[in-house]
Amino acid sequence: MGFNLSEVTIERCDKETEDIISKEETSFLNTSLKHVKQNQNEFIYIESPAFDEIKVDAISLELDDVFQTYTALFGLAMQKKYTAAIKNYLNDNLKGENKYFSASFSGDEGMWDLNIPLDYIQGFSEDMTIGEALSLTYQLIETLVNEIKQ
């Protein structure tokens, strides 16, 4: 695991209104990822100072309503000139014939808005905990950032 799981802020939020349903303790990371499948009206918003190292401010986990895939959504603070590198990395490192992801650059914020289905990340399992899914997402982003920095 590339970061300290004890330094996290976790909020369960309503997808429609983005209102906070509840703030959770760190122990919530031990909850099955299936929580987001069983509660499709919510997403889990997670912040950590450790995310600074991978140029991300927060990660949200949810179940995609249309594709029924577990999905990580986050903003990545990298310049637009890295468009090809980011998209090539994701195409090369996500698995599956029908894999998809969303990567759009917001010039106003100077950030990439990324939407990545966890189902297509090597090592993913629906039986993971939220913490394990978060760690898998962190590792993917960390490798992406490190490859682009080279």
GROMACS .gro file of C-alpha atoms in nm:
model
  150
    1MET     CA    1   0.000   0.000   0.000
    2GLY     CA    2   0.146   0.332  -0.108
    3PHE     CA    3  -0.020   0.553   0.150
    4ASN     CA    4  -0.125   0.578   0.513
    5LEU     CA    5  -0.486   0.468   0.549
    6SER     CA    6  -0.518   0.623   0.893
    7GLU     CA    7  -0.514   0.975   0.747
    8VAL     CA    8  -0.834   0.976   0.548
    9THR     CA    9  -1.162   1.164   0.544
   10ILE     CA   10  -1.452   0.947   0.429
   11GLU     CA   11  -1.799   1.069   0.342
   12ARG     CA   12  -2.092   0.874   0.204
   13CYS     CA   13  -2.282   1.110  -0.026
   14ASP     CA   14  -2.607   1.109  -0.221
   15LYS     CA   15  -2.539   1.089  -0.598
   16GLU     CA   16  -2.828   1.313  -0.694
   17THR     CA   17  -2.781   1.597  -0.446
   18GLU     CA   18  -2.417   1.539  -0.340
   19ASP     CA   19  -2.539   1.590   0.018
   20ILE     CA   20  -2.344   1.406   0.286
   21ILE     CA   21  -2.532   1.102   0.412
   22SER     CA   22  -2.275   1.034   0.683
   23LYS     CA   23  -1.912   1.081   0.774
   24GLU     CA   24  -1.735   0.753   0.835
   25GLU     CA   25  -1.447   0.638   1.051
   26THR     CA   26  -1.133   0.487   0.898
   27SER     CA   27  -1.272   0.142   0.985
   28PHE     CA   28  -1.528   0.194   0.705
   29LEU     CA   29  -1.243   0.109   0.462
   30ASN     CA   30  -1.282  -0.253   0.580
   31THR     CA   31  -1.638  -0.258   0.443
   32SER     CA   32  -1.699  -0.468   0.133
   33LEU     CA   33  -1.685  -0.276  -0.194
   34LYS     CA   34  -2.025  -0.430  -0.264
   35HIS     CA   35  -2.159  -0.153  -0.037
   36VAL     CA   36  -2.174   0.077  -0.342
   37LYS     CA   37  -2.365  -0.187  -0.540
   38GLN     CA   38  -2.613  -0.234  -0.256
   39ASN     CA   39  -2.649   0.144  -0.216
   40GLN     CA   40  -2.647   0.265  -0.575
   41ASN     CA   41  -2.787   0.604  -0.478
   42GLU     CA   42  -2.461   0.698  -0.306
   43PHE     CA   43  -2.091   0.744  -0.370
   44ILE     CA   44  -1.801   0.731  -0.130
   45TYR     CA   45  -1.583   1.042  -0.122
   46ILE     CA   46  -1.232   0.994   0.017
   47GLU     CA   47  -0.965   1.256   0.086
   48SER     CA   48  -0.612   1.196   0.212
   49PRO     CA   49  -0.295   1.407   0.238
   50ALA     CA   50  -0.119   1.108   0.078
   51PHE     CA   51  -0.308   1.180  -0.245
   52ASP     CA   52  -0.091   1.492  -0.291
   53GLU     CA   53   0.196   1.263  -0.396
   54ILE     CA   54  -0.009   1.135  -0.691
   55LYS     CA   55  -0.148   1.479  -0.785
   56VAL     CA   56  -0.504   1.393  -0.678
   57ASP     CA   57  -0.712   1.582  -0.422
   58ALA     CA   58  -0.982   1.319  -0.363
   59ILE     CA   59  -1.118   0.993  -0.502
   60SER     CA   60  -1.485   0.900  -0.526
   61LEU     CA   61  -1.595   0.538  -0.557
   62GLU     CA   62  -1.936   0.442  -0.692
   63LEU     CA   63  -2.123   0.197  -0.907
   64ASP     CA   64  -2.177   0.331  -1.260
   65ASP     CA   65  -2.554   0.339  -1.317
   66VAL     CA   66  -2.533   0.259  -1.689
   67PHE     CA   67  -2.253   0.003  -1.713
   68GLN     CA   68  -2.289  -0.145  -1.362
   69THR     CA   69  -1.912  -0.123  -1.307
   70TYR     CA   70  -1.730  -0.014  -0.994
   71THR     CA   71  -1.582   0.323  -1.080
   72ALA     CA   72  -1.321   0.563  -0.941
   73LEU     CA   73  -1.365   0.931  -1.021
   74PHE     CA   74  -1.095   1.186  -0.948
   75GLY     CA   75  -0.921   1.500  -1.067
   76LEU     CA   76  -0.559   1.464  -1.173
   77ALA     CA   77  -0.345   1.779  -1.162
   78MET     CA   78  -0.137   1.735  -1.477
   79GLN     CA   79  -0.094   1.957  -1.778
   80LYS     CA   80  -0.292   1.914  -2.099
   81LYS     CA   81   0.029   1.839  -2.290
   82TYR     CA   82   0.020   1.493  -2.130
   83THR     CA   83  -0.302   1.397  -2.311
   84ALA     CA   84  -0.145   1.122  -2.524
   85ALA     CA   85   0.062   0.984  -2.236
   86ILE     CA   86  -0.239   0.961  -2.002
   87LYS     CA   87  -0.470   0.801  -2.259
   88ASN     CA   88  -0.200   0.562  -2.385
   89TYR     CA   89  -0.120   0.454  -2.028
   90LEU     CA   90  -0.486   0.381  -1.952
   91ASN     CA   91  -0.537   0.197  -2.284
   92ASP     CA   92  -0.227  -0.014  -2.214
   93ASN     CA   93  -0.295  -0.083  -1.846
   94LEU     CA   94  -0.667  -0.144  -1.829
   95LYS     CA   95  -0.774  -0.495  -1.927
   96GLY     CA   96  -1.076  -0.626  -2.115
   97GLU     CA   97  -1.210  -0.619  -2.467
   98ASN     CA   98  -1.481  -0.364  -2.401
   99LYS     CA   99  -1.281  -0.150  -2.159
  100TYR     CA  100  -1.364   0.215  -2.145
  101PHE     CA  101  -1.266   0.515  -1.939
  102SER     CA  102  -1.334   0.885  -1.948
  103ALA     CA  103  -1.052   1.141  -1.948
  104SER     CA  104  -1.131   1.505  -2.012
  105PHE     CA  105  -0.920   1.811  -1.946
  106SER     CA  106  -1.074   2.111  -1.775
  107GLY     CA  107  -0.878   2.420  -1.878
  108ASP     CA  108  -1.048   2.634  -1.614
  109GLU     CA  109  -0.915   2.415  -1.334
  110GLY     CA  110  -0.603   2.287  -1.508
  111MET     CA  111  -0.704   1.934  -1.414
  112TRP     CA  112  -0.798   1.608  -1.579
  113ASP     CA  113  -1.136   1.466  -1.482
  114LEU     CA  114  -1.088   1.090  -1.488
  115ASN     CA  115  -1.353   0.823  -1.458
  116ILE     CA  116  -1.196   0.476  -1.447
  117PRO     CA  117  -1.386   0.149  -1.407
  118LEU     CA  118  -1.210  -0.056  -1.140
  119ASP     CA  119  -1.337  -0.372  -1.308
  120TYR     CA  120  -1.071  -0.322  -1.579
  121ILE     CA  121  -0.774  -0.283  -1.343
  122GLN     CA  122  -0.550  -0.590  -1.308
  123GLY     CA  123  -0.609  -0.747  -0.967
  124PHE     CA  124  -0.963  -0.613  -0.919
  125SER     CA  125  -1.223  -0.830  -0.747
  126GLU     CA  126  -1.577  -0.743  -0.645
  127ASP     CA  127  -1.496  -0.913  -0.314
  128MET     CA  128  -1.241  -0.644  -0.221
  129THR     CA  129  -1.287  -0.405   0.066
  130ILE     CA  130  -1.325  -0.035  -0.002
  131GLY     CA  131  -0.971   0.011   0.131
  132GLU     CA  132  -0.832  -0.250  -0.110
  133ALA     CA  133  -1.013  -0.088  -0.403
  134LEU     CA  134  -0.876   0.249  -0.295
  135SER     CA  135  -0.524   0.104  -0.276
  136LEU     CA  136  -0.560  -0.050  -0.623
  137THR     CA  137  -0.673   0.286  -0.761
  138TYR     CA  138  -0.384   0.465  -0.584
  139GLN     CA  139  -0.131   0.222  -0.735
  140LEU     CA  140  -0.269   0.274  -1.086
  141ILE     CA  141  -0.250   0.653  -1.053
  142GLU     CA  142   0.094   0.642  -0.887
  143THR     CA  143   0.235   0.434  -1.174
  144LEU     CA  144   0.074   0.665  -1.431
  145VAL     CA  145   0.222   0.976  -1.269
  146ASN     CA  146   0.566   0.816  -1.230
  147GLU     CA  147   0.574   0.705  -1.596
  148ILE     CA  148   0.481   1.051  -1.718
  149LYS     CA  149   0.743   1.219  -1.496
  150GLN     CA  150   1.022   1.018  -1.663
   0.00000   0.00000   0.00000
